[in-house]
Coordinates of C-alpha atoms and ligand atoms in Angstrom, one line a residue:
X1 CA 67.4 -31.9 5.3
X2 CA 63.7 -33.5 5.3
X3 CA 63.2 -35.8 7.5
X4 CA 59.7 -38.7 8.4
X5 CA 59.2 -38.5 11.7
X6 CA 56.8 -41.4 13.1
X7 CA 55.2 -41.5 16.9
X8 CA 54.7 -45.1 17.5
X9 CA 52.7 -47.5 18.0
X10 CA 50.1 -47.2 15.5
X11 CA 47.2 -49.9 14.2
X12 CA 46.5 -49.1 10.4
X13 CA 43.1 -48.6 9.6
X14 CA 40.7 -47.6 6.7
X15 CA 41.4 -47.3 3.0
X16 CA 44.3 -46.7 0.9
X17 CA 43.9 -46.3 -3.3
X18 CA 47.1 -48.1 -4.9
X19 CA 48.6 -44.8 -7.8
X20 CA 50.4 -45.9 -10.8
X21 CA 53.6 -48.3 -11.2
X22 CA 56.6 -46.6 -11.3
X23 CA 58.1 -49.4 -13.2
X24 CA 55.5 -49.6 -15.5
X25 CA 55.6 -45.6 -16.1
X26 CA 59.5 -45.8 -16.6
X27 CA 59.4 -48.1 -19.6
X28 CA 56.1 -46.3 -20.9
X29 CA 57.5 -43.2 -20.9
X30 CA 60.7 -43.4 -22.7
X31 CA 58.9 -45.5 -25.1
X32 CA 56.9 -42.4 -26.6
X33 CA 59.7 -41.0 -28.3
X34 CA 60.4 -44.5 -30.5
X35 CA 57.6 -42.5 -32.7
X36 CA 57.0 -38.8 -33.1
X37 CA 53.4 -38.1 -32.4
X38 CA 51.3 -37.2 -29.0
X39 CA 50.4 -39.1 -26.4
X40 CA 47.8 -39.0 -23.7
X41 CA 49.0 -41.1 -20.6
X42 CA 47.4 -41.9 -17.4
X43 CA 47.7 -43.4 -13.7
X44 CA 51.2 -41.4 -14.0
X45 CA 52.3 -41.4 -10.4
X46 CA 53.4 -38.0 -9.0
X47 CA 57.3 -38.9 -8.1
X48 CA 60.4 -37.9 -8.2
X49 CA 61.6 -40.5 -11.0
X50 CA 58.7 -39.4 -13.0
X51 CA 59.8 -35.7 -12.4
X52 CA 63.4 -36.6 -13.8
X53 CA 62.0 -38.2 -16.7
X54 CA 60.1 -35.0 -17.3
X55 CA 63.3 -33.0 -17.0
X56 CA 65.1 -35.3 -19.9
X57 CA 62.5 -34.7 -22.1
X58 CA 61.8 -31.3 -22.2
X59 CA 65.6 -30.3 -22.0
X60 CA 65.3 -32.0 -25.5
X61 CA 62.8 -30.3 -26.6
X62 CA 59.8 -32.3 -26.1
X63 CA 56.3 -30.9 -24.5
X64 CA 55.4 -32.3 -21.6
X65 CA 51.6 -31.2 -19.9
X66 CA 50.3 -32.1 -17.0
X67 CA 46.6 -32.6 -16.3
X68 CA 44.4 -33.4 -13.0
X69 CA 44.6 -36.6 -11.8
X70 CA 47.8 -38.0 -12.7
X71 CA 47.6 -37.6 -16.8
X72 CA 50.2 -36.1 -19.2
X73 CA 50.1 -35.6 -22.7
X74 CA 53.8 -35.7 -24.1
X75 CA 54.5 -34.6 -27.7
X76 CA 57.6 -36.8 -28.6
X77 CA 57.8 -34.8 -32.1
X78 CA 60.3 -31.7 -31.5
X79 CA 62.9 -34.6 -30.8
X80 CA 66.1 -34.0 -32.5
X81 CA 68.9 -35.1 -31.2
X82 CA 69.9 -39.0 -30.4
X83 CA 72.5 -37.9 -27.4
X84 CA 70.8 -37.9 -24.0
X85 CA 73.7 -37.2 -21.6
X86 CA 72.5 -34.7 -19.7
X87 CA 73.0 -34.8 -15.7
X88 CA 69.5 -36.3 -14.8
X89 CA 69.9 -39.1 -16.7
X90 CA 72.7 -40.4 -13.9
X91 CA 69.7 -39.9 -11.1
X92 CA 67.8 -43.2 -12.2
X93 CA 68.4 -46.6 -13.4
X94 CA 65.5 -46.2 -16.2
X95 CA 67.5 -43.8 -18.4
X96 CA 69.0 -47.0 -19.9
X97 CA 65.8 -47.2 -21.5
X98 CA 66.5 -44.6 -23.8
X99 CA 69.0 -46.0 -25.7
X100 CA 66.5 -48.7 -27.0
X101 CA 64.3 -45.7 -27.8
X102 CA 66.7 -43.9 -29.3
X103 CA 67.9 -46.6 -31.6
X104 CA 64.1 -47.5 -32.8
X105 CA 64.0 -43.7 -33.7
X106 CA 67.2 -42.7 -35.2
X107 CA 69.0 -45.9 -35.9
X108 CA 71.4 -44.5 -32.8
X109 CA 72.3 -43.2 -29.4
X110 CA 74.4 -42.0 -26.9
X111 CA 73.6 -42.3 -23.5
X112 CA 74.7 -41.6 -19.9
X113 CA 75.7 -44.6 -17.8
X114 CA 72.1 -45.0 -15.5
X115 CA 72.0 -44.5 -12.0
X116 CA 69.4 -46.2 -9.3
X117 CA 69.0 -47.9 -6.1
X118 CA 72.4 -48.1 -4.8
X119 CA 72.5 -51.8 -3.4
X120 CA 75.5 -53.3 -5.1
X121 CA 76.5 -54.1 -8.8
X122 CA 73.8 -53.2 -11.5
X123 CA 75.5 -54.3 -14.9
X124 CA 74.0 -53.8 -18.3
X125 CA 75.6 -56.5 -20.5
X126 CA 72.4 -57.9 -21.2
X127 CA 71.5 -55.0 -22.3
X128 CA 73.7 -54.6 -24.9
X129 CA 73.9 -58.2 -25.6
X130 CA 70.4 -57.3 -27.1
X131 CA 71.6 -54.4 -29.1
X132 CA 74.2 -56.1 -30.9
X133 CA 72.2 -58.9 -31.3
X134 CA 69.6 -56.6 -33.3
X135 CA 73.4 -55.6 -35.3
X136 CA 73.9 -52.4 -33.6
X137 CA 77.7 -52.2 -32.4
X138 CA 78.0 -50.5 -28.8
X139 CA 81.1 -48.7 -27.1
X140 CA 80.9 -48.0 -23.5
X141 CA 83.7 -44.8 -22.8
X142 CA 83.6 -42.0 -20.6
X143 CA 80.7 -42.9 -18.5
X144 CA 78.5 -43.1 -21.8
X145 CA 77.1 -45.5 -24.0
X146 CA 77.6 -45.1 -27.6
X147 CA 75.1 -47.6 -29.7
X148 CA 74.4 -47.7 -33.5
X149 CA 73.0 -49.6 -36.3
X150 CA 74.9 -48.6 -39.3
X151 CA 73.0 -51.2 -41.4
X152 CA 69.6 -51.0 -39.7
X153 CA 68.3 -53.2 -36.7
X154 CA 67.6 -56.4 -37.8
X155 CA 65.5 -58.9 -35.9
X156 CA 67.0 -61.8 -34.0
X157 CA 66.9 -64.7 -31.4
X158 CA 68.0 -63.3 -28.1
X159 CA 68.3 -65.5 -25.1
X160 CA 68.8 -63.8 -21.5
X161 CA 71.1 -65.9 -19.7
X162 CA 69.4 -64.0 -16.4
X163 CA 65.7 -62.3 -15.9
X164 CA 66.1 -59.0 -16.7
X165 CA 63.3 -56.7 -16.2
X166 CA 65.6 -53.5 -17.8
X167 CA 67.2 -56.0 -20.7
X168 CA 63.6 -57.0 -21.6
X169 CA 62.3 -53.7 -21.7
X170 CA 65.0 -52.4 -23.6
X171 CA 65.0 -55.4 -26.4
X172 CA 61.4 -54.8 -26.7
X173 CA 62.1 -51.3 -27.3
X174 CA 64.6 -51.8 -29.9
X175 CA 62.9 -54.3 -31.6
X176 CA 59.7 -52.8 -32.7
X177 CA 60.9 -50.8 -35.8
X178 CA 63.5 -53.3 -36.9
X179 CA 63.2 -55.4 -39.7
X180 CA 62.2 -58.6 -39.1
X181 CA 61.1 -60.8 -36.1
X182 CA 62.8 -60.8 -32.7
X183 CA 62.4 -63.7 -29.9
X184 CA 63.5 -62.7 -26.2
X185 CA 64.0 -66.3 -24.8
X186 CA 64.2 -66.3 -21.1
X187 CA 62.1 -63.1 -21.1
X188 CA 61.5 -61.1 -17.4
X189 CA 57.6 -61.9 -16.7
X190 CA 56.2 -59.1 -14.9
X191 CA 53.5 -57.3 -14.5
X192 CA 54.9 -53.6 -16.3
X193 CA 56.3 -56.0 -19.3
X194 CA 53.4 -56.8 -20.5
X195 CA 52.4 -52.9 -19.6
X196 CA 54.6 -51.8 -22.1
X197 CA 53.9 -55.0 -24.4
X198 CA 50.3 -53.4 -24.4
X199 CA 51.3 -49.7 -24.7
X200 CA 53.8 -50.6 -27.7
X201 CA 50.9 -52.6 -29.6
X202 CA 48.2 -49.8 -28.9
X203 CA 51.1 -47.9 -31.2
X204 CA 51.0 -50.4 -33.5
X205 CA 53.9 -52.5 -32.8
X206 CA 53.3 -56.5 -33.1
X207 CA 54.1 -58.2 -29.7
X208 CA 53.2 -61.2 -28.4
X209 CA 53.8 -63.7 -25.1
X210 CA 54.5 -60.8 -22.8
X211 CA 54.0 -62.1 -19.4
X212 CA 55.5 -65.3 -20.6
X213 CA 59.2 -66.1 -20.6
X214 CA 59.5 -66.2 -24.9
X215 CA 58.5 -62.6 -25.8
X216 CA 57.9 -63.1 -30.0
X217 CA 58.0 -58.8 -31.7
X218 CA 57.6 -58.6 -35.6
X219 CA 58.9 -55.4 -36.7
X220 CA 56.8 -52.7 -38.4
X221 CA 58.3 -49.9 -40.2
X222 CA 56.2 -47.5 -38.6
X223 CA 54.2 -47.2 -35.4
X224 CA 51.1 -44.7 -34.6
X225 CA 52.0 -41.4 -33.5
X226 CA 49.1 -41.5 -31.4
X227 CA 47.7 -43.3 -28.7
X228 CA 46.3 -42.9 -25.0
X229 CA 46.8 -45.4 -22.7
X230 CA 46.1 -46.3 -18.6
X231 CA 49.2 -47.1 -16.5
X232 CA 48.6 -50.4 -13.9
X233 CA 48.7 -50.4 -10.6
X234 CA 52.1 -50.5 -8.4
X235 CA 52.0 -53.7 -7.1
X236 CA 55.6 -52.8 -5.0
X237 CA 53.2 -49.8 -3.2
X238 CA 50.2 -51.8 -2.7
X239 CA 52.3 -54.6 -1.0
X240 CA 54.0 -52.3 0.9
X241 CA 50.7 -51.0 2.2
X242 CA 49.6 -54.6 2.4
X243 CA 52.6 -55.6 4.9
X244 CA 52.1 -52.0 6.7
X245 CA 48.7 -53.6 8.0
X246 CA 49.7 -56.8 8.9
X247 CA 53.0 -55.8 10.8
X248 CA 50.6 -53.0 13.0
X249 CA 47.7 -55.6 13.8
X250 CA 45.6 -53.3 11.2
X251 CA 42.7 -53.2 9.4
X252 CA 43.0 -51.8 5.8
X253 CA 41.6 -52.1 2.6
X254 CA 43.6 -51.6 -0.2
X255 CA 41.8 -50.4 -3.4
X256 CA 43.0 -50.2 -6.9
X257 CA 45.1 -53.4 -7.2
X258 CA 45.2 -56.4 -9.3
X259 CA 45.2 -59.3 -7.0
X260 CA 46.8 -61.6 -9.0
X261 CA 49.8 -59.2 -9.1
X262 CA 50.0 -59.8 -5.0
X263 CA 49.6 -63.7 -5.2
X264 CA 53.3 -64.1 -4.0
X265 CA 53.2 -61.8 -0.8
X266 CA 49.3 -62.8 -0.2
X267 CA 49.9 -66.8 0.5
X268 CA 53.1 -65.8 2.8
X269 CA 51.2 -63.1 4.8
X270 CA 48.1 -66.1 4.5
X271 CA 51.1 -69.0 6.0
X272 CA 51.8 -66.4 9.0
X273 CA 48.5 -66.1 10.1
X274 CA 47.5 -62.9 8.5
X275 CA 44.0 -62.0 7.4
X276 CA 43.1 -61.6 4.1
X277 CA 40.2 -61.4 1.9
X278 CA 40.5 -60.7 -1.9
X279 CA 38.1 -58.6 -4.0
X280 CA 38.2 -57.8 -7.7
X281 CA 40.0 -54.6 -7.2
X282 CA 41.0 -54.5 -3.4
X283 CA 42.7 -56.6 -0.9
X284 CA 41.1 -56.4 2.7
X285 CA 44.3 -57.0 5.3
X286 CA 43.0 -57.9 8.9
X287 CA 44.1 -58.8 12.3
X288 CA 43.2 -63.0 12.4
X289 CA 45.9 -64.8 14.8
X290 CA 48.3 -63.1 16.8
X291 CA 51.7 -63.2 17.5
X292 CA 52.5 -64.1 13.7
X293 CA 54.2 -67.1 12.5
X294 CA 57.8 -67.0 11.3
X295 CA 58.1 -67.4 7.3
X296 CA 61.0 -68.8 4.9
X297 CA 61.1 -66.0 1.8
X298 CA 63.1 -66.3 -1.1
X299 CA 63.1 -63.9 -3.6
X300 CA 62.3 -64.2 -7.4
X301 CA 61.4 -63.1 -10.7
X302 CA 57.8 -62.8 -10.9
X303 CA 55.7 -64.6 -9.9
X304 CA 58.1 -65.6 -7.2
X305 CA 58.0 -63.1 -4.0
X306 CA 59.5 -59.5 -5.4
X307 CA 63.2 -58.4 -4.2
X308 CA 61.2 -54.8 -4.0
X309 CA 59.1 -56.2 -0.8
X310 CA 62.2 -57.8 0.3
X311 CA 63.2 -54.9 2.8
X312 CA 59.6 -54.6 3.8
X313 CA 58.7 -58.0 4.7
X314 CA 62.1 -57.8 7.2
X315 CA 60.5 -55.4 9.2
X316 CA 57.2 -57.5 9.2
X317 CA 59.0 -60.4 10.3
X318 CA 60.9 -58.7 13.3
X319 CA 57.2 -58.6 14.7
X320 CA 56.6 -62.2 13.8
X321 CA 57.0 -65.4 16.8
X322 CA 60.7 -67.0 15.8
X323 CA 63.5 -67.1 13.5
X324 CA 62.3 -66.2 9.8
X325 CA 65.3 -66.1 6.8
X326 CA 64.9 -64.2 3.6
X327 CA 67.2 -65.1 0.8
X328 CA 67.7 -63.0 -1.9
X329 CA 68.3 -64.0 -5.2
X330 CA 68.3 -61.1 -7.6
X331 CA 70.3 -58.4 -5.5
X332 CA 72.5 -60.6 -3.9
X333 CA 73.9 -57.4 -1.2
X334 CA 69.9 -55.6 -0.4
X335 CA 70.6 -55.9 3.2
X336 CA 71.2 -52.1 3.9
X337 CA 67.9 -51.8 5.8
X338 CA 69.1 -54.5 8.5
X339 CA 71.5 -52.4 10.2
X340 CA 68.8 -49.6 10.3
X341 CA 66.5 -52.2 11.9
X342 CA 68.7 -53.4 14.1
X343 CA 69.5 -50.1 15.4
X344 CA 65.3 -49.9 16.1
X345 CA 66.0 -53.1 18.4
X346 CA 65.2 -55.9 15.6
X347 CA 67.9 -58.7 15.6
X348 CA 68.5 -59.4 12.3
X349 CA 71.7 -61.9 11.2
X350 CA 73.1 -60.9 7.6
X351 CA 75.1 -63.3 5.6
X352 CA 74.5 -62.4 1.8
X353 CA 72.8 -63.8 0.4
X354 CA 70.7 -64.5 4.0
X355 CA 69.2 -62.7 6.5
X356 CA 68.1 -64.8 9.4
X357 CA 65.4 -62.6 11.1
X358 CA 65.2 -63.5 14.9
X359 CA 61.1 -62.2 15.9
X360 CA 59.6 -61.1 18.7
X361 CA 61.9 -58.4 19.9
X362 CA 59.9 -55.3 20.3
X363 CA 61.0 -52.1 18.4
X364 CA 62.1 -49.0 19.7
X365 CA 62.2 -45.5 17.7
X366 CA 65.6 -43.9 16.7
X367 CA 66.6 -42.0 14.6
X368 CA 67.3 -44.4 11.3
X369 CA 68.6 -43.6 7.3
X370 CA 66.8 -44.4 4.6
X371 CA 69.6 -46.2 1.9
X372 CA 67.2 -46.4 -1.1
X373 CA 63.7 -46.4 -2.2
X374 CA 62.4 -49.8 0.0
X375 CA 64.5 -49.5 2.5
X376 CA 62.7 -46.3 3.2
X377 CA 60.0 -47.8 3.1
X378 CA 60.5 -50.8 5.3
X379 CA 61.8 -48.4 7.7
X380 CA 58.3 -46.4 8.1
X381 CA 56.8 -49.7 8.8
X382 CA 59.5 -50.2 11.3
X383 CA 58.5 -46.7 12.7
X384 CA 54.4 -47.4 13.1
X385 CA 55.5 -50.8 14.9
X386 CA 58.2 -48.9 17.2
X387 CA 57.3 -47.7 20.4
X388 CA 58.5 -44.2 20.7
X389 CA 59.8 -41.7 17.9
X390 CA 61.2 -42.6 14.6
X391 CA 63.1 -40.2 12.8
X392 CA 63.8 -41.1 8.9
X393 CA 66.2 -39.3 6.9
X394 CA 66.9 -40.2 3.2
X395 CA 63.6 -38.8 2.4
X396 CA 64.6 -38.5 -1.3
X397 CA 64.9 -42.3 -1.8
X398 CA 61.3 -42.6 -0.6
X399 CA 59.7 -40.0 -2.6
X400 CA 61.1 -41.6 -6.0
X401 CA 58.4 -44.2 -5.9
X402 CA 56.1 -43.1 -2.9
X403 CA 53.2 -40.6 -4.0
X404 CA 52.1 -38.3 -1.1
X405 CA 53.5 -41.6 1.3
X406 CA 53.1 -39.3 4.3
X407 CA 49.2 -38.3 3.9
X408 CA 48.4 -42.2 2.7
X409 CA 49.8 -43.3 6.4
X410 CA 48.1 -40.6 8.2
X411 CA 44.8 -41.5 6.5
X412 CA 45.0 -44.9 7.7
X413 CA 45.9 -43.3 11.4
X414 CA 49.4 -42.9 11.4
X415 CA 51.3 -40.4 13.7
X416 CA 53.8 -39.2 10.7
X417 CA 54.9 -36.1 9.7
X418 CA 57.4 -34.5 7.3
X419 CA 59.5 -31.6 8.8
X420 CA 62.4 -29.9 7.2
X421 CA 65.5 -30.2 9.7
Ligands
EPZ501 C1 64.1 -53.5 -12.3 O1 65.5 -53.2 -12.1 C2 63.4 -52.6 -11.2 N1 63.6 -51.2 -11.6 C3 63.9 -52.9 -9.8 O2 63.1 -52.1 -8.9 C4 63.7 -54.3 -9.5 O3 64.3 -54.6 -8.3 C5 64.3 -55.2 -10.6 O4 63.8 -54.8 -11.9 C6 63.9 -56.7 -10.4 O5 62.5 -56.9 -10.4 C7 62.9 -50.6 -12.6 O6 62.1 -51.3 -13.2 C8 63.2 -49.2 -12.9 P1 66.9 -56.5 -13.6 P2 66.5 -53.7 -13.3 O7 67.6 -56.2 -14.9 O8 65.8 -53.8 -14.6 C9 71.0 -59.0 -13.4 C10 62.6 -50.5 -7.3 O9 62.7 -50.6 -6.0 N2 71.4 -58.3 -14.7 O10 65.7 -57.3 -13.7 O11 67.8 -53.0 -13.1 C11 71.0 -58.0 -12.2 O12 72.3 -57.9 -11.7 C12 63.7 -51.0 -8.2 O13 61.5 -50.1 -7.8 C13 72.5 -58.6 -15.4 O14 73.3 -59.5 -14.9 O15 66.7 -55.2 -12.8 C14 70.1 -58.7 -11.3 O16 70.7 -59.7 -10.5 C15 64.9 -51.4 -7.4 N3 72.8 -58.0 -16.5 C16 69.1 -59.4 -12.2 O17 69.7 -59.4 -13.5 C17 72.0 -57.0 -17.0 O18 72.3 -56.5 -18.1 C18 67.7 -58.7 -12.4 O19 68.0 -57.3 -12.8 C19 70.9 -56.6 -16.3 C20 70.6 -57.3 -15.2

């Protein structure tokens, strides 16, 4: 079994580029097969969800080349079948997306129940509140989902009675081909919507108000079956690099990020006391007072402060002067990471939806497990800050939304190493 292990303590320092958004790529991808053609994607980020994604389509038929630096060119046209059940599709919580593919494409689908960060419920009734909405009629039976539009999708007024990044995304996808206009009321606002908004219009679709909460898509019968297109930046990696240099007293540049993406996490590291300057493209973290101030977080749909820096920003706050809460509002039981902190020394009070974070203790290293994707990640930070060795297993949660995680930290001065138990 692989494992991080992490000599501690370390001060960050240097540069770090920001790769593609997983979440951004996710939606992207799937969305390639709404219309046979070719397609020339890049800023693709080299992870394990991507590499599943891969799997899915070329099990069906579908080419799939890499090239250098993070580009693929994906030839959706071999496609011929609507039923994507095979095993990988259980391995992440994106494969929902393909049912909204599936039905622009063939007016059908059947899909495997997703799979995904394990940290409590993650229900799709929105989902296919969308779907019938657009008159498909859906079954859910033997871990599958069975959706079709005998008469055609036709557009319609959805509201979402919660933000929901997956039910947006797969409305959107749904929506393009039908006939008709659709209105998302109550729309998720983040940063990969209005990714995919962008990719799905450079096909031709007609989208507009992404990255506002009423998402307006007039349906075309047809979209290009051509197009290239630039993935964004992960916001979720460049915070995480962003809270790495503030919780080690480091002195980092990251490069490759959209500011206005990291407003959130930027004014709360700001309110504790942390330096930061802001470029066009980078974000220059730097020692400024020290101990650190104690924050209140609560976390929302964006713009609010991300649940995916939720697990992070724990382990920043165990370094912080006093006691620091973090409620979370969108998965109401993320608090797997605590116990792993506390286990590092950190004295952290869980009462879902709270976490009352009591700073100051120093960390020791132990050896910790990683329960999903940011946890993993909060617990490296927990490992430069620790005095001693860290050992991390659960290395597969991190590598399904870290690219080459390891040699980023080392650049930057990090004792960390992979080894293979
Ligand atoms: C996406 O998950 C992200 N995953 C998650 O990131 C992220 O935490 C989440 O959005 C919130 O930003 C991907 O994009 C692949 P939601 P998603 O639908 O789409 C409720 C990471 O670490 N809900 O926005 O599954 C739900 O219970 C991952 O990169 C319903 O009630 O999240 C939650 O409380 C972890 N019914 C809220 O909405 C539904 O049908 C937001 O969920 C769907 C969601």
């Amino acid at each position: 079994m692989e494992k991080l292990i992490i000599q501690g303590p370390s001060s960050l320092a240097g540069n770090v580029f920001v790769g593609g958004f997983k979440n951004a790529a996710v939606a992207v991808l799937p969305a390639t097969i709404i219309q046979a053609g070719v397609y020339n994607l890049e800023n693709i980020p080299d992870i394990t969800d991507i590499d599943c994604i891969e799997t899915i389509f070329t099990k069906k038929g579908m080419e799939w080349k890499h090239h250098s630096n993070n580009t693929v060119t994906i030839d959706t046209r071999a496609l011929a079948t609507h039923d994507f059940t095979d095993d990988e599709m259980s391995n992440i919580r994106a494969s929902i997306y393909f049912a909204g593919a599936l039905l622009s494409r063939f007016g059908k689908a059947v899909v495997a129940l997703p799979g995904g960060c394990n940290f409590g419920e993650r229900p799709i009734d929105l989902h296919i509140k969308g779907f019938e909405a657009l008159g498909a009629v859906v079954r859910q039976e033997y871990g599958k989902l069975f959706v079709e539009a005998p008469n055609g999708l036709k557009g319609a007024s959805i509201y979402l009675d919660t933000v929901s990044v997956g039910a947006t995304v797969n409305i959107m996808l749904a929506a393009v081909r039908a006939t008709g206009s659709t209105t998302i009321e109550n729309a998720a606002k983040e940063p990969h919507i209005v990714d995919l908004a962008n990719f799905l219009n450079n096909m031709g679709a007609k989208i507009r108000g992404a990255g506002t909460d009423v998402i307006k898509i007039t349906g075309v019968s047809e979209l290009k079956g051509h197009t290239s297109y630039t993935i964004i930046q992960d916001m979720i990696e460049a915070g995480t690099f962003m809270i790495a240099a503030a919780a080690t007293r480091g002195n980092v540049f990251i490069r490759n990020v959209i500011p206005k993406h990291m407003e959130s996490l930027t004014a709360k590291l700001e309110e504790m006391g942390v330096g930061i300057d802001t470029g066009d493209d980078y974000i220059h973290v730097f020692p400024k007072e020290w101990p650190l101030g104690r924050a209140v977080i609560k976390t929302m749909p964006y713009p609010g402060f991300p649940t995916d820096l939720h697990p992070q920003m724990a382990t920043l706050l165990t370094q912080a002067q006093g006691d620091s809460t973090i409620k979370e509002t969108v998965w109401l039981t993320r608090f797997q990471y605590a116990n792993e902190l506390n286990r590092m020394g950190a004295n952290i009070d869980v009462n879902c939806p709270v976490a009352v974070i009591h700073g100051g203790e120093g960390l020791t290293g132990a050896p910790v497990s990683a329960s999903d994707l940011r946890a993993g990640a909060a617990l490296v930070i927990a490992g430069l800050c620790a005095q001693g060795t860290t050992a991390i297993s659960g290395v597969k949660y991190i590598d399904r939304g870290y690219e080459n995680l390891v040699d980023k930290f080392k650049h930057l001065g990090a004792d960390i190493e992979r080894v293979d138990d």
